[in-house]
Short mmCIF file of C-alpha atoms in Angstrom, two decimals:
data_model
loop_
_atom_site.label_atom_id
_atom_site.label_comp_id
_atom_site.label_asym_id
_atom_site.label_seq_id
_atom_site.Cartn_x
_atom_site.Cartn_y
_atom_site.Cartn_z
CA MET N 253 -79.27 -20.46 37.43
CA ILE N 254 -77.62 -17.86 36.10
CA SER N 255 -75.20 -18.65 32.91
CA VAL N 256 -72.37 -16.53 32.94
CA ILE N 257 -69.71 -15.71 29.62
CA LEU N 258 -66.74 -15.34 31.07
CA ILE N 259 -63.88 -12.67 28.99
CA GLY N 260 -60.13 -12.84 29.95
CA ALA N 261 -57.59 -14.87 31.69
CA GLY N 262 -56.06 -12.53 33.95
CA ASN N 263 -55.41 -13.12 38.10
CA VAL N 264 -59.72 -11.89 38.77
CA ALA N 265 -60.91 -14.11 35.90
CA SER N 266 -58.77 -16.89 37.12
CA HIS N 267 -59.89 -16.63 40.68
CA LEU N 268 -63.87 -15.72 39.66
CA TYR N 269 -63.64 -19.14 37.26
CA ARG N 270 -62.72 -20.93 39.99
CA ALA N 271 -65.54 -19.54 42.21
CA PHE N 272 -67.93 -19.26 39.54
CA LEU N 273 -66.94 -23.70 39.05
CA ASN N 274 -67.52 -24.15 42.90
CA ALA N 275 -71.36 -21.99 42.62
CA GLU N 276 -74.11 -24.44 42.53
CA SER N 277 -76.26 -21.26 41.24
CA VAL N 278 -73.66 -20.47 38.35
CA VAL N 279 -72.53 -21.91 34.92
CA VAL N 280 -69.37 -21.05 33.36
CA LYS N 281 -71.21 -21.54 29.75
CA GLN N 282 -68.03 -20.07 27.74
CA TRP N 283 -64.68 -18.83 28.97
CA TYR N 284 -62.90 -16.59 26.19
CA ASN N 285 -59.36 -15.15 25.87
CA ARG N 286 -57.28 -13.63 23.51
CA SER N 287 -54.74 -16.19 23.45
CA PHE N 288 -55.84 -19.87 23.90
CA GLU N 289 -52.99 -21.02 25.83
CA ALA N 290 -53.77 -19.01 28.83
CA ILE N 291 -57.53 -21.32 30.03
CA LYS N 292 -56.84 -24.51 27.06
CA SER N 293 -56.36 -26.58 30.71
CA TYR N 294 -60.10 -26.05 31.33
CA LYS N 295 -61.71 -27.79 28.05
CA ASN N 296 -62.84 -30.45 29.86
CA ASP N 297 -64.79 -28.04 32.57
CA THR N 298 -65.91 -25.38 30.43
CA GLU N 299 -66.05 -24.61 26.70
CA VAL N 300 -62.79 -22.61 26.21
CA ILE N 301 -62.65 -20.36 22.80
CA ASN N 302 -60.46 -17.43 21.22
CA ASP N 303 -63.03 -15.83 18.90
CA LEU N 304 -65.37 -13.69 19.82
CA SER N 305 -67.57 -14.73 16.82
CA GLN N 306 -68.43 -18.01 18.76
CA LEU N 307 -69.58 -16.44 21.61
CA LYS N 308 -73.24 -17.97 22.81
CA GLU N 309 -75.75 -16.38 24.82
CA ALA N 310 -75.87 -16.09 28.30
CA ASP N 311 -77.31 -14.15 31.04
CA VAL N 312 -74.07 -11.84 32.33
CA TYR N 313 -70.91 -11.62 30.54
CA ILE N 314 -68.04 -10.65 32.49
CA MET N 315 -65.56 -8.59 30.79
CA ALA N 316 -62.44 -9.27 33.73
CA VAL N 317 -60.06 -7.74 31.10
CA SER N 318 -57.03 -5.02 31.55
CA ASP N 319 -58.75 -1.20 32.27
CA ASP N 320 -57.58 -0.25 28.99
CA ALA N 321 -59.03 -3.36 27.02
CA VAL N 322 -62.54 -2.35 28.40
CA ALA N 323 -63.81 0.29 25.97
CA SER N 324 -62.54 -1.03 23.03
CA LEU N 325 -63.40 -5.10 23.66
CA SER N 326 -66.18 -3.91 24.62
CA LYS N 327 -66.97 -2.65 21.01
CA THR N 328 -66.24 -5.95 19.62
CA LEU N 329 -68.20 -8.05 21.11
CA PRO N 330 -70.22 -9.91 18.29
CA PHE N 331 -73.89 -8.90 19.60
CA THR N 332 -76.36 -5.81 20.87
CA ASN N 333 -78.87 -5.78 24.35
CA ARG N 334 -76.98 -8.15 26.18
CA PHE N 335 -76.15 -7.43 30.17
CA VAL N 336 -71.98 -6.66 29.70
CA VAL N 337 -69.92 -6.11 32.76
CA HIS N 338 -66.37 -5.37 34.00
CA THR N 339 -64.99 -5.91 36.69
CA SER N 340 -62.14 -3.04 37.24
CA GLY N 341 -62.40 -0.42 40.16
CA SER N 342 -61.69 2.66 37.97
CA VAL N 343 -63.20 2.48 34.88
CA SER N 344 -66.70 3.63 34.68
CA LEU N 345 -69.62 1.53 33.19
CA HIS N 346 -70.14 3.81 30.90
CA ASP N 347 -66.96 3.03 29.10
CA LEU N 348 -68.90 -0.29 28.24
CA ASP N 349 -70.39 0.36 24.60
CA LYS N 350 -73.88 0.80 25.10
CA LYS N 351 -75.37 -1.29 22.72
CA ASN N 352 -75.44 -3.48 25.49
CA THR N 353 -76.90 -3.16 28.78
CA ARG N 354 -74.50 -2.10 30.56
CA GLY N 355 -73.05 -3.08 34.40
CA VAL N 356 -69.66 -3.43 37.17
CA PHE N 357 -68.88 -6.22 39.57
CA TYR N 358 -65.70 -5.33 40.98
CA PRO N 359 -64.33 -7.99 43.22
CA LEU N 360 -62.44 -5.16 46.05
CA GLN N 361 -59.45 -7.53 46.80
CA SER N 362 -55.59 -8.16 46.38
CA PHE N 363 -55.22 -11.21 43.91
CA SER N 364 -52.22 -13.25 43.41
CA LYS N 365 -52.10 -15.69 40.78
CA GLU N 366 -51.36 -18.39 43.12
CA ALA N 367 -52.79 -18.56 46.53
CA GLU N 368 -56.85 -19.78 46.63
CA MET N 369 -58.76 -17.03 47.00
CA ASP N 370 -61.98 -16.79 49.96
CA PHE N 371 -64.46 -14.88 48.33
CA SER N 372 -66.16 -14.67 51.64
CA ASN N 373 -63.28 -12.13 52.00
CA VAL N 374 -63.75 -10.07 48.99
CA PRO N 375 -66.70 -7.73 49.10
CA ILE N 376 -68.00 -7.30 45.60
CA CYS N 377 -68.86 -3.44 44.46
CA ILE N 378 -71.43 -3.58 41.82
CA GLU N 379 -73.46 -1.36 39.75
CA THR N 380 -75.91 -1.75 36.90
CA GLU N 381 -77.33 0.31 34.56
CA GLU N 382 -80.74 -1.01 34.46
CA LYS N 383 -82.35 -1.12 37.63
CA THR N 384 -83.69 -4.77 37.29
CA LYS N 385 -80.35 -6.06 36.84
CA LEU N 386 -79.16 -4.77 40.00
CA GLN N 387 -80.45 -8.63 41.85
CA MET N 388 -78.25 -10.97 39.07
CA LEU N 389 -75.30 -9.01 40.20
CA LYS N 390 -76.69 -9.63 44.02
CA ASP N 391 -77.36 -13.09 43.14
CA LEU N 392 -73.73 -13.65 41.63
CA ALA N 393 -71.97 -12.47 44.28
CA GLU N 394 -73.65 -14.66 46.76
CA ALA N 395 -73.35 -17.36 44.75
CA ILE N 396 -69.77 -17.27 45.21
CA ASP N 397 -70.29 -15.97 49.03
CA SER N 398 -69.18 -12.33 48.42
CA LYS N 399 -70.86 -9.94 50.50
CA PRO N 400 -72.37 -6.89 47.44
CA TYR N 401 -72.63 -3.98 47.75
CA LYS N 402 -73.78 -1.17 45.44
CA ILE N 403 -71.66 1.66 44.85
CA SER N 404 -71.75 4.18 42.25
CA THR N 405 -69.11 5.00 40.00
CA GLU N 406 -67.75 7.21 41.47
CA GLN N 407 -67.58 5.61 45.00
CA ARG N 408 -66.01 3.04 43.17
CA GLN N 409 -63.30 5.51 41.77
CA THR N 410 -62.63 6.71 45.42
CA LEU N 411 -62.71 3.17 47.10
CA HIS N 412 -59.87 2.29 44.23
CA LEU N 413 -57.92 5.35 45.56
CA SER N 414 -58.50 3.79 49.19
CA ALA N 415 -57.53 0.78 48.57
CA VAL N 416 -54.08 2.05 46.70
CA PHE N 417 -53.66 3.43 50.57
CA VAL N 418 -54.60 0.70 52.39
CA ASN N 419 -52.88 -2.34 50.35
CA ASN N 420 -49.97 -1.05 47.93
CA PHE N 421 -48.81 2.24 50.66
CA SER N 422 -49.21 -0.03 53.63
CA ASN N 423 -47.42 -2.62 52.33
CA GLN N 424 -44.74 -0.20 50.84
CA MET N 425 -44.41 0.38 54.74
CA TYR N 426 -43.88 -2.89 55.70
CA ARG N 427 -41.04 -3.19 52.86
CA ILE N 428 -39.15 0.00 54.11
CA ALA N 429 -39.27 -1.27 57.83
CA HIS N 430 -38.11 -4.91 55.96
CA GLU N 431 -35.41 -2.97 54.84
CA ILE N 432 -34.68 -0.99 57.89
CA SER N 433 -34.37 -3.98 59.97
CA ASP N 434 -32.35 -6.25 57.05
CA ALA N 435 -29.98 -3.77 57.07
CA LYS N 436 -28.96 -4.33 60.73
CA HIS N 437 -29.54 -8.31 60.17
CA ILE N 438 -33.07 -8.00 62.24
CA ASN N 439 -35.15 -11.30 61.37
CA PHE N 440 -38.54 -9.58 59.50
CA ASP N 441 -40.42 -12.59 61.77
CA ILE N 442 -40.52 -10.30 64.53
CA LEU N 443 -42.63 -8.14 63.42
CA LYS N 444 -44.92 -9.83 61.30
CA PRO N 445 -47.50 -10.50 64.44
CA LEU N 446 -47.55 -6.32 64.89
CA ILE N 447 -48.29 -6.23 61.21
CA LEU N 448 -51.36 -8.64 61.55
CA GLU N 449 -52.23 -6.80 64.88
CA THR N 450 -52.26 -3.45 63.51
CA ALA N 451 -54.20 -4.83 60.75
CA ASN N 452 -56.45 -6.68 63.39
CA LYS N 453 -57.40 -4.14 65.23
CA VAL N 454 -59.28 -1.38 63.25
CA GLN N 455 -61.64 -4.49 61.58
CA GLU N 456 -63.40 -3.17 65.93
CA MET N 457 -62.18 -0.06 65.92
CA SER N 458 -61.74 3.07 63.87
CA PRO N 459 -58.07 4.02 62.58
CA TYR N 460 -58.51 6.98 64.54
CA MET N 461 -59.13 5.49 68.07
CA SER N 462 -56.49 2.73 67.48
CA GLN N 463 -53.93 4.93 67.15
CA THR N 464 -50.78 4.87 69.00
CA GLY N 465 -47.18 5.97 68.55
CA PRO N 466 -44.36 8.37 69.24
CA ALA N 467 -45.98 10.81 66.39
CA LYS N 468 -49.60 10.60 68.01
CA ARG N 469 -48.14 11.16 71.75
CA ASN N 470 -45.80 13.53 70.12
CA ASP N 471 -42.75 11.87 72.32
CA LYS N 472 -40.44 14.59 70.51
CA LYS N 473 -37.69 12.70 71.67
CA THR N 474 -37.77 9.46 70.20
CA LEU N 475 -38.98 11.72 66.73
CA LYS N 476 -35.81 12.86 66.76
CA ARG N 477 -33.81 10.04 67.67
CA HIS N 478 -35.67 8.07 64.36
CA ILE N 479 -35.04 10.42 62.16
CA LYS N 480 -31.43 10.02 63.39
CA LEU N 481 -31.21 6.72 63.46
CA LEU N 482 -32.64 6.58 59.51
CA GLU N 483 -30.15 6.57 57.05
CA ASN N 484 -31.88 6.93 53.77
CA GLU N 485 -33.46 10.63 52.73
CA GLU N 486 -36.61 9.82 51.47
CA HIS N 487 -37.32 7.22 54.32
CA ARG N 488 -36.78 9.79 56.40
CA ASP N 489 -38.96 12.19 54.08
CA ILE N 490 -41.46 9.33 54.50
CA TYR N 491 -41.22 9.25 57.94
CA GLU N 492 -41.70 13.38 58.66
CA LEU N 493 -44.80 13.82 56.22
CA LEU N 494 -46.70 10.37 57.90
CA THR N 495 -45.91 11.65 61.42
CA GLN N 496 -46.82 15.20 60.61
CA SER N 497 -50.01 14.02 59.24
CA ILE N 498 -50.74 11.56 62.26
CA GLN N 499 -50.35 14.91 64.34
CA LYS N 500 -53.02 17.05 62.32
CA THR N 501 -55.18 13.91 62.14
CA HIS N 502 -55.07 14.29 66.14
CA GLY N 503 -54.66 17.97 66.55
CA ILE N 504 -50.61 17.97 67.51
CA LYS N 505 -47.94 20.34 65.89
CA TYR N 506 -44.27 18.99 65.88
CA LYS N 507 -41.99 20.61 63.81
CA PHE N 508 -38.90 18.80 62.58
CA ASN N 509 -36.09 21.31 62.80
CA SER N 510 -33.48 19.96 60.10
CA LYS N 511 -35.30 18.30 56.80
CA LYS N 512 -31.37 16.91 55.78
CA LYS N 513 -28.95 14.95 57.81
CA ASN N 514 -25.64 16.26 59.25
CA MET D 252 -40.21 -20.67 89.15
CA ILE D 253 -39.11 -17.45 88.54
CA SER D 254 -40.32 -14.55 90.77
CA VAL D 255 -40.62 -11.47 89.79
CA ILE D 256 -41.57 -8.07 91.06
CA LEU D 257 -43.29 -5.69 88.17
CA ILE D 258 -43.39 -1.91 88.47
CA GLY D 259 -46.04 0.19 86.86
CA ALA D 260 -49.23 -0.20 86.25
CA GLY D 261 -49.46 1.20 82.14
CA ASN D 262 -50.64 -1.37 79.74
CA VAL D 263 -47.37 -3.54 79.29
CA ALA D 264 -47.40 -3.64 82.98
CA SER D 265 -50.82 -4.57 82.84
CA HIS D 266 -51.07 -6.83 80.27
CA LEU D 267 -47.29 -8.41 81.84
CA TYR D 268 -49.31 -8.99 85.10
CA ARG D 269 -52.16 -10.81 83.73
CA ALA D 270 -50.10 -13.26 81.48
CA PHE D 271 -47.71 -14.14 84.58
CA LEU D 272 -50.54 -14.45 86.84
CA ASN D 273 -51.66 -17.35 84.25
CA ALA D 274 -48.27 -18.58 84.15
CA GLU D 275 -47.21 -21.65 86.27
CA SER D 276 -43.39 -20.61 86.32
CA VAL D 277 -44.11 -17.82 87.32
CA VAL D 278 -44.95 -16.00 90.04
CA VAL D 279 -46.02 -12.22 91.28
CA LYS D 280 -44.10 -11.52 94.22
CA GLN D 281 -44.82 -7.75 94.27
CA TRP D 282 -46.42 -5.22 92.05
CA TYR D 283 -45.02 -1.57 93.16
CA ASN D 284 -46.88 1.58 91.57
CA ARG D 285 -46.31 5.11 92.26
CA SER D 286 -50.38 5.47 92.09
CA PHE D 287 -51.85 2.75 94.62
CA GLU D 288 -54.94 3.58 92.66
CA ALA D 289 -54.47 1.77 89.60
CA ILE D 290 -53.23 -1.29 90.94
CA LYS D 291 -54.98 -1.90 94.62
CA SER D 292 -57.65 -3.99 92.83
CA TYR D 293 -55.56 -6.55 92.18
CA LYS D 294 -54.46 -7.08 96.54
CA ASN D 295 -56.34 -10.20 97.13
CA ASP D 296 -54.05 -11.58 94.15
CA THR D 297 -50.21 -10.28 94.70
CA GLU D 298 -48.65 -8.01 97.35
CA VAL D 299 -49.61 -4.03 95.84
CA ILE D 300 -47.49 -1.76 97.20
CA ASN D 301 -46.49 2.38 96.63
CA ASP D 302 -42.98 2.69 98.38
CA LEU D 303 -40.05 1.84 96.89
CA SER D 304 -38.46 0.57 100.36
CA GLN D 305 -40.99 -2.19 100.92
CA LEU D 306 -39.82 -3.89 98.03
CA LYS D 307 -38.33 -7.58 98.84
CA GLU D 308 -35.91 -10.01 97.16
CA ALA D 309 -37.18 -10.98 93.34
CA ASP D 310 -35.20 -13.10 90.99
CA VAL D 311 -36.14 -10.18 88.50
CA TYR D 312 -36.91 -6.69 88.48
CA ILE D 313 -39.39 -5.35 85.40
CA MET D 314 -39.42 -2.46 85.46
CA ALA D 315 -41.96 -1.77 83.05
CA VAL D 316 -42.80 2.40 82.59
CA SER D 317 -42.56 5.29 80.34
CA ASP D 318 -39.05 5.80 78.71
CA ASP D 319 -38.83 8.78 80.40
CA ALA D 320 -39.17 7.18 83.61
CA VAL D 321 -36.62 4.60 83.35
CA ALA D 322 -33.30 6.21 84.11
CA SER D 323 -34.54 7.93 87.48
CA LEU D 324 -36.55 5.38 88.52
CA SER D 325 -33.51 2.74 88.57
CA LYS D 326 -31.74 5.17 90.34
CA THR D 327 -34.21 5.52 93.51
CA LEU D 328 -34.17 1.34 93.79
CA PRO D 329 -33.28 0.76 97.21
CA PHE D 330 -30.69 -1.92 96.20
CA THR D 331 -27.96 -3.53 94.63
CA ASN D 332 -26.65 -6.36 92.32
CA ARG D 333 -30.32 -7.23 92.08
CA PHE D 334 -31.25 -7.78 88.13
CA VAL D 335 -33.72 -5.41 86.75
CA VAL D 336 -34.70 -5.61 83.51
CA HIS D 337 -36.97 -2.74 81.21
CA THR D 338 -39.44 -2.74 78.49
CA SER D 339 -39.11 -0.44 76.55
CA GLY D 340 -38.32 -0.62 72.77
CA SER D 341 -36.36 2.63 72.70
CA VAL D 342 -34.29 3.20 76.13
CA SER D 343 -31.16 1.74 76.10
CA LEU D 344 -29.54 -1.22 78.84
CA HIS D 345 -27.25 1.64 80.26
CA ASP D 346 -29.48 4.27 80.80
CA LEU D 347 -30.76 1.77 83.63
CA ASP D 348 -28.17 2.19 86.73
CA LYS D 349 -25.21 0.26 86.72
CA LYS D 350 -25.73 -0.31 90.91
CA ASN D 351 -27.89 -3.55 89.31
CA THR D 352 -27.50 -6.06 86.85
CA ARG D 353 -28.84 -4.95 84.21
CA GLY D 354 -31.88 -6.61 81.05
CA VAL D 355 -34.22 -5.29 78.89
CA PHE D 356 -37.35 -7.47 78.13
CA TYR D 357 -39.34 -5.89 75.59
CA PRO D 358 -42.11 -6.90 73.94
CA LEU D 359 -42.93 -5.63 69.99
CA GLN D 360 -46.62 -5.68 70.11
CA SER D 361 -49.04 -2.76 70.15
CA PHE D 362 -50.68 -3.25 73.78
CA SER D 363 -54.27 -1.55 74.23
CA LYS D 364 -56.10 -1.48 77.90
CA GLU D 365 -58.79 -2.93 76.97
CA ALA D 366 -58.56 -6.30 74.74
CA GLU D 367 -56.65 -9.33 76.01
CA MET D 368 -53.45 -9.67 75.21
CA ASP D 369 -52.26 -13.19 73.68
CA PHE D 370 -48.72 -13.09 74.47
CA SER D 371 -48.25 -16.18 71.60
CA ASN D 372 -48.64 -13.45 69.59
CA VAL D 373 -45.82 -10.92 71.15
CA PRO D 374 -42.38 -10.99 69.92
CA ILE D 375 -40.34 -10.72 73.20
CA CYS D 376 -36.35 -8.57 72.31
CA ILE D 377 -34.33 -9.40 75.60
CA GLU D 378 -31.26 -8.35 76.19
CA THR D 379 -28.64 -8.70 79.19
CA GLU D 380 -25.87 -7.28 80.35
CA GLU D 381 -24.11 -10.76 81.97
CA LYS D 382 -24.59 -13.79 79.97
CA THR D 383 -25.47 -15.31 82.69
CA LYS D 384 -29.28 -13.74 82.55
CA LEU D 385 -29.71 -14.42 79.19
CA GLN D 386 -31.80 -17.30 80.07
CA MET D 387 -34.10 -16.34 83.24
CA LEU D 388 -35.82 -13.82 80.77
CA LYS D 389 -35.90 -16.46 77.86
CA ASP D 390 -37.89 -18.78 80.28
CA LEU D 391 -39.63 -15.69 81.45
CA ALA D 392 -41.06 -15.06 77.48
CA GLU D 393 -41.62 -18.29 76.94
CA ALA D 394 -43.71 -19.41 80.38
CA ILE D 395 -46.19 -16.45 78.67
CA ASP D 396 -45.91 -18.31 75.48
CA SER D 397 -43.92 -15.91 73.71
CA LYS D 398 -41.01 -15.99 71.69
CA PRO D 399 -37.93 -14.77 72.58
CA TYR D 400 -35.53 -13.14 70.38
CA LYS D 401 -32.23 -12.19 71.29
CA ILE D 402 -31.53 -8.20 70.04
CA SER D 403 -28.48 -5.76 70.65
CA THR D 404 -29.77 -2.27 71.55
CA GLU D 405 -28.86 -1.01 68.50
CA GLN D 406 -31.24 -3.48 66.74
CA ARG D 407 -33.77 -2.56 69.36
CA GLN D 408 -33.80 0.44 68.46
CA THR D 409 -34.56 -0.08 64.52
CA LEU D 410 -36.93 -2.82 65.85
CA HIS D 411 -38.59 0.30 67.26
CA LEU D 412 -38.36 2.52 64.51
CA SER D 413 -39.53 -0.60 62.02
CA ALA D 414 -42.66 -0.90 64.07
CA VAL D 415 -43.74 3.24 63.87
CA PHE D 416 -43.21 2.00 59.99
CA VAL D 417 -45.74 -0.80 59.70
CA ASN D 418 -47.77 -0.28 63.14
CA ASN D 419 -48.35 3.85 63.09
CA PHE D 420 -47.98 4.50 59.48
CA SER D 421 -50.00 1.83 57.89
CA ASN D 422 -52.51 2.74 60.02
CA GLN D 423 -52.33 5.95 59.12
CA MET D 424 -52.89 4.70 55.61
CA TYR D 425 -56.14 3.10 57.18
CA ARG D 426 -57.17 6.66 58.17
CA ILE D 427 -56.64 8.28 55.32
CA ALA D 428 -58.07 5.88 52.93
CA HIS D 429 -60.81 6.05 55.76
CA GLU D 430 -61.28 9.90 55.45
CA ILE D 431 -61.58 9.92 51.97
CA SER D 432 -64.07 6.92 51.96
CA ASP D 433 -66.10 8.45 54.50
CA ALA D 434 -66.16 12.05 52.18
CA LYS D 435 -68.21 10.20 49.61
CA HIS D 436 -70.39 8.41 51.99
CA ILE D 437 -68.93 4.36 51.54
CA ASN D 438 -69.15 1.90 54.21
CA PHE D 439 -65.39 1.40 55.57
CA ASP D 440 -66.13 -2.07 55.80
CA ILE D 441 -65.76 -2.81 52.13
CA LEU D 442 -61.81 -1.90 53.03
CA LYS D 443 -61.34 -4.08 55.92
CA PRO D 444 -60.66 -7.44 54.46
CA LEU D 445 -58.41 -6.16 51.92
CA ILE D 446 -56.57 -4.32 55.49
CA LEU D 447 -56.14 -8.06 56.82
CA GLU D 448 -55.11 -9.34 53.36
CA THR D 449 -52.44 -7.16 52.94
CA ALA D 450 -50.76 -7.87 56.61
CA ASN D 451 -51.58 -11.77 55.79
CA LYS D 452 -50.06 -11.80 52.74
CA VAL D 453 -46.67 -10.95 54.13
CA GLN D 454 -46.59 -13.53 56.49
CA GLU D 455 -45.65 -16.01 53.80
CA MET D 456 -43.85 -13.41 51.50
CA SER D 457 -41.66 -10.59 51.28
CA PRO D 458 -43.56 -7.40 50.90
CA TYR D 459 -41.34 -6.92 47.56
CA MET D 460 -42.92 -9.63 46.21
CA SER D 461 -46.59 -9.10 47.46
CA GLN D 462 -46.62 -5.59 45.81
CA THR D 463 -49.14 -4.74 43.24
CA GLY D 464 -51.06 -1.87 42.51
CA PRO D 465 -50.82 1.23 40.12
CA ALA D 466 -47.12 2.36 41.04
CA LYS D 467 -45.77 -1.12 40.69
CA ARG D 468 -47.32 -1.06 37.44
CA ASN D 469 -46.36 2.27 36.42
CA ASP D 470 -50.48 2.53 35.25
CA LYS D 471 -49.56 6.55 34.53
CA LYS D 472 -53.56 7.00 34.08
CA THR D 473 -54.68 5.68 37.15
CA LEU D 474 -51.89 7.97 39.08
CA LYS D 475 -53.14 10.62 37.20
CA ARG D 476 -56.75 10.25 37.77
CA HIS D 477 -56.29 9.61 41.58
CA ILE D 478 -53.70 12.49 42.43
CA LYS D 479 -57.06 14.59 40.65
CA LEU D 480 -59.06 12.64 42.84
CA LEU D 481 -57.06 14.08 45.84
CA GLU D 482 -58.63 16.76 47.21
CA ASN D 483 -56.32 17.41 50.66
CA GLU D 484 -53.29 19.03 49.64
CA GLU D 485 -51.15 16.66 52.34
CA HIS D 486 -52.89 13.25 50.67
CA ARG D 487 -51.76 14.14 47.74
CA ASP D 488 -48.57 14.32 49.17
CA ILE D 489 -48.64 11.02 50.57
CA TYR D 490 -49.73 9.76 47.91
CA GLU D 491 -46.70 11.15 45.40
CA LEU D 492 -44.32 10.26 47.73
CA LEU D 493 -45.21 6.70 48.82
CA THR D 494 -45.62 5.73 44.55
CA GLN D 495 -41.76 7.63 44.63
CA SER D 496 -40.99 5.32 46.98
CA ILE D 497 -42.70 2.40 45.28
CA GLN D 498 -41.06 2.95 41.90
CA LYS D 499 -37.97 3.27 43.38
CA THR D 500 -37.89 -0.02 45.22
CA HIS D 501 -39.42 -1.87 41.84
CA GLY D 502 -36.81 0.33 39.40
CA ILE D 503 -39.29 2.62 37.46
CA LYS D 504 -39.66 6.38 37.34
CA TYR D 505 -42.77 8.48 36.92
CA LYS D 506 -42.70 11.74 37.62
CA PHE D 507 -45.43 13.46 38.32
CA ASN D 508 -45.81 16.81 36.19
CA SER D 509 -48.11 18.92 38.47
CA LYS D 510 -47.05 19.27 42.49
CA LYS D 511 -50.11 21.70 42.42
CA LYS D 512 -54.27 21.14 41.53
CA ASN D 513 -55.50 23.29 39.79
#
């Protein structure tokens, strides 16, 4: 049995709390949050506190707080030589105060407050200062059906950056498509299967292999017509830059001859 | 029963052929292709030909050929006043020779030759010159479990453009993430669940609502660190442009203060 004390009450903390509650080999001994309001409804399932001095002993303290709060909050923990981890993709292990044994337990997924999170779809990147602690974090990930990956701080920061590309930037591609199609009164539902298929394809095949479309084919007529169709200058800039990026990836060179429309 | 004659043997034609073969209310009367080689293995299931003069009568002729071939090939068809449709997202209905009754049957999906295509995930955008023909294309789409959408030529061209954003450009985001993570010896598998989740999220929620991340939060520290982490200038340009795009969408203004690294 791994005893956990959870610190923080944001999206990651809340999802981890619910997952730990369902895990047979994990017990959440306490849940701390600065504001009592966010966690008080859980007081029948676990001990909820808003005073750091009340923190008990546990196998691991999981600080699921905002990036900026990690360093300062870890300094104010009223104990030493215990095992403290944070859950951030971008904060260094060394930002945690060195009075405790440090680690990272970073779930790489997009968390929203509402939707229930199935942790079997959440890879967890783990890192520990002391090798002996690695197994505990692996067990903790596996207890909630996650797949643990041992990752260095540098790798984790690169993963976090990569996640911006596959998550935030892909989502912005969907957003622009939504804007463009809305303007012509087209039901966005028509595009949803293609969005899913595009994501599905790279589960089996590399993104390099799965690329298609006018940029990859260097279909100049279509590239020109698309640029003409785009009424928003920012959308045109994105179309050109990403077309060039695809062509560079696939060893093709096409030059858009007009930066400005009309 | 709808009788179909299929013209062409590319990805779209091949997938349509297999779907029609399984549809109870559709019969593929003939399959034409310029080169006999590509279709001759189907000669036990349907009449395969490579000579346009052998074309028989059918309810609808489906020209699933490359965009550039639509106009010229439609001119060489040795009959008039029959119903001829193309399957292109970007070619106008009026590019078909007007000696026949014209239509469009455009499946909006990413087709690869290998994978079997489940047409229940393929919206089909239909357009007809004569209103009376609309129902036949609807029936044809529904016969292969597709959802038909009545779409104008202008809407279809905008959809085709939107598809480039959600498919080709999203895929390039995956590709860049693959490059970045490969360079640090990170297993790309770690990012796959996030790719799927991002696509899944917008099936229920608008891309506007589902956006997260440092650009949306205007997390300046992370934005700066990410730019520093990116070693490739093109990747930095894309990061900056798409961050700005997200921030514009969400009414935030952040200025990257260094275009060039070092």
